[in-house]
Amino acid sequence: MDLNIPNLLTLSRIILIPLFLYLIFTPTIEHRIWALIIFVFASFTDFLDGWTARKLRQETDTGKFLDPLADKFLVISALIAFLFLDPLIPLWMVIVIIARDLLITVMRYLAIKKGSMLRTSRLGKFKTAFQMIGIIVIIMVFIVRNSIKNVQLEINQLSALKLENVVEILNSNLVHKWLIVCPYLIMALVTFLTALSGLRYIFTNWRLFIPPYTQKDTK
């Protein structure tokens, strides 16, 4: 592995995941503020590693493969944590996001085997940025919830939240209704963008699924 500065920044994103999970699962305001700081820093390294790679002319195949993988590990770890921290976030949303990311990883592997490049799009980059921002906002909501005692009681009264119930909840007399539905709405948008981005990748790179799958097979 090429342990240059950009790749070390990418690896730091993965190394910080256990610390982030420990902090986010500790139900105190202080710990979750630190979890927020860690996630913001890790998200910033996503920009920083690419920038330093171009600036220092240290772009490598390892970095090109590891960078999106680190993003996926970071995002997926946060989303799985949210499943445990907020009972209103449905499992199917997280499954859709993970399935899309696994599919893109397979496609990236096939592209490498074929000696070609996976065609990316602005939608994919926008999706990643929106995921990061969405997760940051959700963590901020958790911090606010921690500071208000009655919010968790109201959440526990709702066994599961569905999209058709959102308007009903917003029209209800629940005092903290926006704090209740905000993570769900953000997750719904993230899921939609993720699925749309995945379909775009498939449409753009569908030839990767057609044999031969290696450069040797073409000879």
PDB file of C-alpha atoms in Angstrom:
ATOM      1  CA  MET A   1       0.000   0.000   0.000  1.00  0.00           C
ATOM      2  CA  ASP A   2       1.199   3.511  -0.836  1.00  0.00           C
ATOM      3  CA  LEU A   3       1.292   5.239   2.550  1.00  0.00           C
ATOM      4  CA  ASN A   4       1.462   8.785   1.275  1.00  0.00           C
ATOM      5  CA  ILE A   5      -0.295  11.744   2.890  1.00  0.00           C
ATOM      6  CA  PRO A   6      -3.580  11.449   0.929  1.00  0.00           C
ATOM      7  CA  ASN A   7      -3.895   7.736   1.677  1.00  0.00           C
ATOM      8  CA  LEU A   8      -3.105   8.311   5.353  1.00  0.00           C
ATOM      9  CA  LEU A   9      -5.912  10.862   5.459  1.00  0.00           C
ATOM     10  CA  THR A  10      -8.219   8.300   3.877  1.00  0.00           C
ATOM     11  CA  LEU A  11      -7.165   5.637   6.382  1.00  0.00           C
ATOM     12  CA  SER A  12      -7.761   8.066   9.244  1.00  0.00           C
ATOM     13  CA  ARG A  13     -11.404   8.165   8.177  1.00  0.00           C
ATOM     14  CA  ILE A  14     -11.652   4.420   8.764  1.00  0.00           C
ATOM     15  CA  ILE A  15      -9.626   4.482  11.987  1.00  0.00           C
ATOM     16  CA  LEU A  16     -11.943   7.113  13.481  1.00  0.00           C
ATOM     17  CA  ILE A  17     -15.061   4.969  12.994  1.00  0.00           C
ATOM     18  CA  PRO A  18     -14.777   2.958  16.274  1.00  0.00           C
ATOM     19  CA  LEU A  19     -14.230   6.170  18.238  1.00  0.00           C
ATOM     20  CA  PHE A  20     -17.204   7.784  16.533  1.00  0.00           C
ATOM     21  CA  LEU A  21     -19.422   4.794  17.335  1.00  0.00           C
ATOM     22  CA  TYR A  22     -18.349   4.774  20.973  1.00  0.00           C
ATOM     23  CA  LEU A  23     -19.147   8.467  21.317  1.00  0.00           C
ATOM     24  CA  ILE A  24     -22.479   8.375  19.468  1.00  0.00           C
ATOM     25  CA  PHE A  25     -23.712   5.420  21.536  1.00  0.00           C
ATOM     26  CA  THR A  26     -22.875   7.156  24.806  1.00  0.00           C
ATOM     27  CA  PRO A  27     -26.116   8.989  25.660  1.00  0.00           C
ATOM     28  CA  THR A  28     -24.717  12.236  26.972  1.00  0.00           C
ATOM     29  CA  ILE A  29     -24.653  15.620  25.303  1.00  0.00           C
ATOM     30  CA  GLU A  30     -20.886  15.896  25.689  1.00  0.00           C
ATOM     31  CA  HIS A  31     -20.161  12.544  24.058  1.00  0.00           C
ATOM     32  CA  ARG A  32     -22.487  13.208  21.155  1.00  0.00           C
ATOM     33  CA  ILE A  33     -20.984  16.633  20.587  1.00  0.00           C
ATOM     34  CA  TRP A  34     -17.615  14.910  20.311  1.00  0.00           C
ATOM     35  CA  ALA A  35     -19.172  12.341  17.975  1.00  0.00           C
ATOM     36  CA  LEU A  36     -20.354  15.238  15.827  1.00  0.00           C
ATOM     37  CA  ILE A  37     -16.879  16.784  15.818  1.00  0.00           C
ATOM     38  CA  ILE A  38     -15.280  13.463  14.879  1.00  0.00           C
ATOM     39  CA  PHE A  39     -17.738  12.908  12.042  1.00  0.00           C
ATOM     40  CA  VAL A  40     -17.302  16.446  10.699  1.00  0.00           C
ATOM     41  CA  PHE A  41     -13.529  16.009  10.748  1.00  0.00           C
ATOM     42  CA  ALA A  42     -13.758  12.592   9.075  1.00  0.00           C
ATOM     43  CA  SER A  43     -16.060  14.045   6.419  1.00  0.00           C
ATOM     44  CA  PHE A  44     -13.611  16.885   5.828  1.00  0.00           C
ATOM     45  CA  THR A  45     -10.811  14.393   5.175  1.00  0.00           C
ATOM     46  CA  ASP A  46     -12.889  13.169   2.227  1.00  0.00           C
ATOM     47  CA  PHE A  47     -12.241  16.522   0.577  1.00  0.00           C
ATOM     48  CA  LEU A  48      -8.749  16.889   1.985  1.00  0.00           C
ATOM     49  CA  ASP A  49      -7.335  13.583   0.741  1.00  0.00           C
ATOM     50  CA  GLY A  50      -8.405  14.260  -2.832  1.00  0.00           C
ATOM     51  CA  TRP A  51      -7.116  17.819  -2.702  1.00  0.00           C
ATOM     52  CA  THR A  52      -3.717  16.838  -1.302  1.00  0.00           C
ATOM     53  CA  ALA A  53      -3.411  13.988  -3.804  1.00  0.00           C
ATOM     54  CA  ARG A  54      -3.840  16.427  -6.676  1.00  0.00           C
ATOM     55  CA  LYS A  55      -1.756  19.157  -5.066  1.00  0.00           C
ATOM     56  CA  LEU A  56       1.153  16.864  -4.192  1.00  0.00           C
ATOM     57  CA  ARG A  57       0.719  14.764  -7.333  1.00  0.00           C
ATOM     58  CA  GLN A  58       0.311  11.650  -5.214  1.00  0.00           C
ATOM     59  CA  GLU A  59      -2.732  10.135  -6.891  1.00  0.00           C
ATOM     60  CA  THR A  60      -2.530   6.337  -6.764  1.00  0.00           C
ATOM     61  CA  ASP A  61      -4.739   3.401  -7.697  1.00  0.00           C
ATOM     62  CA  THR A  62      -4.810   2.468  -4.016  1.00  0.00           C
ATOM     63  CA  GLY A  63      -6.157   5.875  -3.111  1.00  0.00           C
ATOM     64  CA  LYS A  64      -8.748   5.810  -5.874  1.00  0.00           C
ATOM     65  CA  PHE A  65     -10.057   2.501  -4.559  1.00  0.00           C
ATOM     66  CA  LEU A  66      -9.687   3.214  -0.842  1.00  0.00           C
ATOM     67  CA  ASP A  67     -11.243   6.698  -0.823  1.00  0.00           C
ATOM     68  CA  PRO A  68     -14.826   5.734  -1.781  1.00  0.00           C
ATOM     69  CA  LEU A  69     -14.529   2.616   0.378  1.00  0.00           C
ATOM     70  CA  ALA A  70     -13.683   4.743   3.418  1.00  0.00           C
ATOM     71  CA  ASP A  71     -16.681   6.957   2.653  1.00  0.00           C
ATOM     72  CA  LYS A  72     -18.945   3.932   2.571  1.00  0.00           C
ATOM     73  CA  PHE A  73     -17.610   2.529   5.854  1.00  0.00           C
ATOM     74  CA  LEU A  74     -18.070   5.883   7.568  1.00  0.00           C
ATOM     75  CA  VAL A  75     -21.586   6.490   6.263  1.00  0.00           C
ATOM     76  CA  ILE A  76     -22.819   2.933   6.783  1.00  0.00           C
ATOM     77  CA  SER A  77     -21.489   2.808  10.348  1.00  0.00           C
ATOM     78  CA  ALA A  78     -23.374   6.018  11.148  1.00  0.00           C
ATOM     79  CA  LEU A  79     -26.589   4.788   9.540  1.00  0.00           C
ATOM     80  CA  ILE A  80     -26.476   1.471  11.391  1.00  0.00           C
ATOM     81  CA  ALA A  81     -25.935   3.401  14.623  1.00  0.00           C
ATOM     82  CA  PHE A  82     -29.020   5.486  13.833  1.00  0.00           C
ATOM     83  CA  LEU A  83     -31.111   2.313  13.630  1.00  0.00           C
ATOM     84  CA  PHE A  84     -30.347   1.660  17.289  1.00  0.00           C
ATOM     85  CA  LEU A  85     -30.577   5.277  18.404  1.00  0.00           C
ATOM     86  CA  ASP A  86     -33.827   6.208  16.671  1.00  0.00           C
ATOM     87  CA  PRO A  87     -36.570   3.551  16.517  1.00  0.00           C
ATOM     88  CA  LEU A  88     -38.425   5.611  13.908  1.00  0.00           C
ATOM     89  CA  ILE A  89     -35.739   5.188  11.247  1.00  0.00           C
ATOM     90  CA  PRO A  90     -36.813   2.144   9.205  1.00  0.00           C
ATOM     91  CA  LEU A  91     -34.457  -0.711   8.445  1.00  0.00           C
ATOM     92  CA  TRP A  92     -35.364  -0.791   4.751  1.00  0.00           C
ATOM     93  CA  MET A  93     -33.846   2.648   4.164  1.00  0.00           C
ATOM     94  CA  VAL A  94     -30.484   1.541   5.521  1.00  0.00           C
ATOM     95  CA  ILE A  95     -30.690  -1.697   3.516  1.00  0.00           C
ATOM     96  CA  VAL A  96     -31.267   0.259   0.287  1.00  0.00           C
ATOM     97  CA  ILE A  97     -28.254   2.474   0.981  1.00  0.00           C
ATOM     98  CA  ILE A  98     -25.979  -0.451   1.886  1.00  0.00           C
ATOM     99  CA  ALA A  99     -27.142  -2.476  -1.136  1.00  0.00           C
ATOM    100  CA  ARG A 100     -26.390   0.419  -3.466  1.00  0.00           C
ATOM    101  CA  ASP A 101     -22.925   0.893  -1.992  1.00  0.00           C
ATOM    102  CA  LEU A 102     -22.150  -2.823  -2.244  1.00  0.00           C
ATOM    103  CA  LEU A 103     -23.260  -2.782  -5.873  1.00  0.00           C
ATOM    104  CA  ILE A 104     -20.994   0.162  -6.684  1.00  0.00           C
ATOM    105  CA  THR A 105     -18.087  -1.575  -4.939  1.00  0.00           C
ATOM    106  CA  VAL A 106     -18.634  -4.660  -7.111  1.00  0.00           C
ATOM    107  CA  MET A 107     -18.823  -2.474 -10.209  1.00  0.00           C
ATOM    108  CA  ARG A 108     -15.607  -0.703  -9.236  1.00  0.00           C
ATOM    109  CA  TYR A 109     -13.912  -4.096  -8.793  1.00  0.00           C
ATOM    110  CA  LEU A 110     -15.143  -5.233 -12.218  1.00  0.00           C
ATOM    111  CA  ALA A 111     -13.840  -2.021 -13.744  1.00  0.00           C
ATOM    112  CA  ILE A 112     -10.394  -2.645 -12.246  1.00  0.00           C
ATOM    113  CA  LYS A 113     -10.409  -6.255 -13.481  1.00  0.00           C
ATOM    114  CA  LYS A 114     -11.293  -5.058 -16.973  1.00  0.00           C
ATOM    115  CA  GLY A 115      -8.652  -2.365 -16.874  1.00  0.00           C
ATOM    116  CA  SER A 116     -11.230   0.371 -17.305  1.00  0.00           C
ATOM    117  CA  MET A 117     -12.582   3.215 -15.215  1.00  0.00           C
ATOM    118  CA  LEU A 118     -15.920   3.342 -13.453  1.00  0.00           C
ATOM    119  CA  ARG A 119     -17.809   6.288 -14.882  1.00  0.00           C
ATOM    120  CA  THR A 120     -18.860   8.599 -12.105  1.00  0.00           C
ATOM    121  CA  SER A 121     -21.370  11.409 -12.162  1.00  0.00           C
ATOM    122  CA  ARG A 122     -22.074  14.657 -10.397  1.00  0.00           C
ATOM    123  CA  LEU A 123     -25.138  13.011  -8.898  1.00  0.00           C
ATOM    124  CA  GLY A 124     -22.917  10.478  -7.134  1.00  0.00           C
ATOM    125  CA  LYS A 125     -20.728  13.219  -5.682  1.00  0.00           C
ATOM    126  CA  PHE A 126     -23.786  15.224  -4.662  1.00  0.00           C
ATOM    127  CA  LYS A 127     -25.240  12.115  -3.038  1.00  0.00           C
ATOM    128  CA  THR A 128     -22.095  11.597  -0.962  1.00  0.00           C
ATOM    129  CA  ALA A 129     -22.055  15.228   0.152  1.00  0.00           C
ATOM    130  CA  PHE A 130     -25.758  15.106   1.004  1.00  0.00           C
ATOM    131  CA  GLN A 131     -25.260  11.898   2.977  1.00  0.00           C
ATOM    132  CA  MET A 132     -22.498  13.485   5.039  1.00  0.00           C
ATOM    133  CA  ILE A 133     -24.491  16.669   5.657  1.00  0.00           C
ATOM    134  CA  GLY A 134     -27.630  14.680   6.453  1.00  0.00           C
ATOM    135  CA  ILE A 135     -25.799  12.559   9.009  1.00  0.00           C
ATOM    136  CA  ILE A 136     -24.321  15.676  10.604  1.00  0.00           C
ATOM    137  CA  VAL A 137     -27.799  17.222  10.915  1.00  0.00           C
ATOM    138  CA  ILE A 138     -29.216  14.017  12.408  1.00  0.00           C
ATOM    139  CA  ILE A 139     -26.439  13.919  15.013  1.00  0.00           C
ATOM    140  CA  MET A 140     -27.235  17.543  15.841  1.00  0.00           C
ATOM    141  CA  VAL A 141     -30.883  16.551  16.290  1.00  0.00           C
ATOM    142  CA  PHE A 142     -29.801  13.795  18.682  1.00  0.00           C
ATOM    143  CA  ILE A 143     -27.829  16.358  20.677  1.00  0.00           C
ATOM    144  CA  VAL A 144     -30.866  18.633  20.915  1.00  0.00           C
ATOM    145  CA  ARG A 145     -33.030  15.668  21.891  1.00  0.00           C
ATOM    146  CA  ASN A 146     -30.580  14.887  24.677  1.00  0.00           C
ATOM    147  CA  SER A 147     -31.143  18.343  26.105  1.00  0.00           C
ATOM    148  CA  ILE A 148     -34.951  18.006  26.138  1.00  0.00           C
ATOM    149  CA  LYS A 149     -36.373  15.331  28.416  1.00  0.00           C
ATOM    150  CA  ASN A 150     -39.839  14.894  26.907  1.00  0.00           C
ATOM    151  CA  VAL A 151     -38.690  14.255  23.335  1.00  0.00           C
ATOM    152  CA  GLN A 152     -37.716  10.640  23.925  1.00  0.00           C
ATOM    153  CA  LEU A 153     -41.020   9.982  25.671  1.00  0.00           C
ATOM    154  CA  GLU A 154     -42.901  11.252  22.625  1.00  0.00           C
ATOM    155  CA  ILE A 155     -40.752   9.131  20.318  1.00  0.00           C
ATOM    156  CA  ASN A 156     -41.377   6.014  22.384  1.00  0.00           C
ATOM    157  CA  GLN A 157     -45.112   6.547  21.964  1.00  0.00           C
ATOM    158  CA  LEU A 158     -44.704   6.055  18.220  1.00  0.00           C
ATOM    159  CA  SER A 159     -43.863   2.446  17.435  1.00  0.00           C
ATOM    160  CA  ALA A 160     -42.934   3.094  13.809  1.00  0.00           C
ATOM    161  CA  LEU A 161     -43.040   6.065  11.517  1.00  0.00           C
ATOM    162  CA  LYS A 162     -44.219   5.772   7.925  1.00  0.00           C
ATOM    163  CA  LEU A 163     -44.147   8.402   5.246  1.00  0.00           C
ATOM    164  CA  GLU A 164     -47.918   8.718   5.207  1.00  0.00           C
ATOM    165  CA  ASN A 165     -47.881   9.458   8.947  1.00  0.00           C
ATOM    166  CA  VAL A 166     -45.468  12.380   8.693  1.00  0.00           C
ATOM    167  CA  VAL A 167     -48.126  14.942   7.777  1.00  0.00           C
ATOM    168  CA  GLU A 168     -50.358  13.602  10.530  1.00  0.00           C
ATOM    169  CA  ILE A 169     -47.581  13.999  13.093  1.00  0.00           C
ATOM    170  CA  LEU A 170     -46.738  17.494  11.879  1.00  0.00           C
ATOM    171  CA  ASN A 171     -50.402  18.442  12.243  1.00  0.00           C
ATOM    172  CA  SER A 172     -50.571  16.934  15.709  1.00  0.00           C
ATOM    173  CA  ASN A 173     -50.189  18.651  19.057  1.00  0.00           C
ATOM    174  CA  LEU A 174     -46.849  17.031  19.783  1.00  0.00           C
ATOM    175  CA  VAL A 175     -44.590  19.753  21.117  1.00  0.00           C
ATOM    176  CA  HIS A 176     -41.391  18.437  19.590  1.00  0.00           C
ATOM    177  CA  LYS A 177     -42.808  17.055  16.350  1.00  0.00           C
ATOM    178  CA  TRP A 178     -40.054  18.482  14.141  1.00  0.00           C
ATOM    179  CA  LEU A 179     -37.390  16.883  16.314  1.00  0.00           C
ATOM    180  CA  ILE A 180     -39.261  13.609  15.948  1.00  0.00           C
ATOM    181  CA  VAL A 181     -39.688  13.541  12.166  1.00  0.00           C
ATOM    182  CA  CYS A 182     -36.510  15.359  11.115  1.00  0.00           C
ATOM    183  CA  PRO A 183     -34.195  12.299  11.074  1.00  0.00           C
ATOM    184  CA  TYR A 184     -36.835  10.285   9.218  1.00  0.00           C
ATOM    185  CA  LEU A 185     -37.279  12.962   6.549  1.00  0.00           C
ATOM    186  CA  ILE A 186     -33.534  13.329   6.081  1.00  0.00           C
ATOM    187  CA  MET A 187     -33.129   9.565   5.797  1.00  0.00           C
ATOM    188  CA  ALA A 188     -35.941   9.429   3.239  1.00  0.00           C
ATOM    189  CA  LEU A 189     -34.167  12.022   1.079  1.00  0.00           C
ATOM    190  CA  VAL A 190     -30.809  10.288   1.490  1.00  0.00           C
ATOM    191  CA  THR A 191     -32.366   6.959   0.500  1.00  0.00           C
ATOM    192  CA  PHE A 192     -34.016   8.465  -2.571  1.00  0.00           C
ATOM    193  CA  LEU A 193     -30.802  10.142  -3.757  1.00  0.00           C
ATOM    194  CA  THR A 194     -28.783   6.996  -3.054  1.00  0.00           C
ATOM    195  CA  ALA A 195     -31.160   4.793  -5.050  1.00  0.00           C
ATOM    196  CA  LEU A 196     -31.263   7.317  -7.892  1.00  0.00           C
ATOM    197  CA  SER A 197     -27.482   7.528  -7.938  1.00  0.00           C
ATOM    198  CA  GLY A 198     -27.232   3.736  -8.004  1.00  0.00           C
ATOM    199  CA  LEU A 199     -29.565   3.513 -10.985  1.00  0.00           C
ATOM    200  CA  ARG A 200     -27.502   6.175 -12.739  1.00  0.00           C
ATOM    201  CA  TYR A 201     -24.319   4.167 -12.155  1.00  0.00           C
ATOM    202  CA  ILE A 202     -25.947   1.023 -13.555  1.00  0.00           C
ATOM    203  CA  PHE A 203     -27.246   2.875 -16.607  1.00  0.00           C
ATOM    204  CA  THR A 204     -23.846   4.449 -17.272  1.00  0.00           C
ATOM    205  CA  ASN A 205     -21.683   1.391 -16.554  1.00  0.00           C
ATOM    206  CA  TRP A 206     -23.902  -1.529 -17.584  1.00  0.00           C
ATOM    207  CA  ARG A 207     -21.216  -2.891 -19.907  1.00  0.00           C
ATOM    208  CA  LEU A 208     -19.165  -3.899 -16.865  1.00  0.00           C
ATOM    209  CA  PHE A 209     -21.576  -6.778 -16.267  1.00  0.00           C
ATOM    210  CA  ILE A 210     -20.939  -8.243 -19.720  1.00  0.00           C
ATOM    211  CA  PRO A 211     -18.138 -10.850 -20.052  1.00  0.00           C
ATOM    212  CA  PRO A 212     -15.164 -10.951 -20.325  1.00  0.00           C
ATOM    213  CA  TYR A 213     -14.466  -9.820 -16.769  1.00  0.00           C
ATOM    214  CA  THR A 214     -10.673  -9.626 -16.962  1.00  0.00           C
ATOM    215  CA  GLN A 215      -8.133  -8.212 -19.352  1.00  0.00           C
ATOM    216  CA  LYS A 216      -6.656 -11.691 -19.881  1.00  0.00           C
ATOM    217  CA  ASP A 217      -9.991 -13.001 -21.115  1.00  0.00           C
ATOM    218  CA  THR A 218      -9.960 -10.484 -23.930  1.00  0.00           C
ATOM    219  CA  LYS A 219      -6.759 -11.882 -25.453  1.00  0.00           C
TER     220      LYS A 219
END
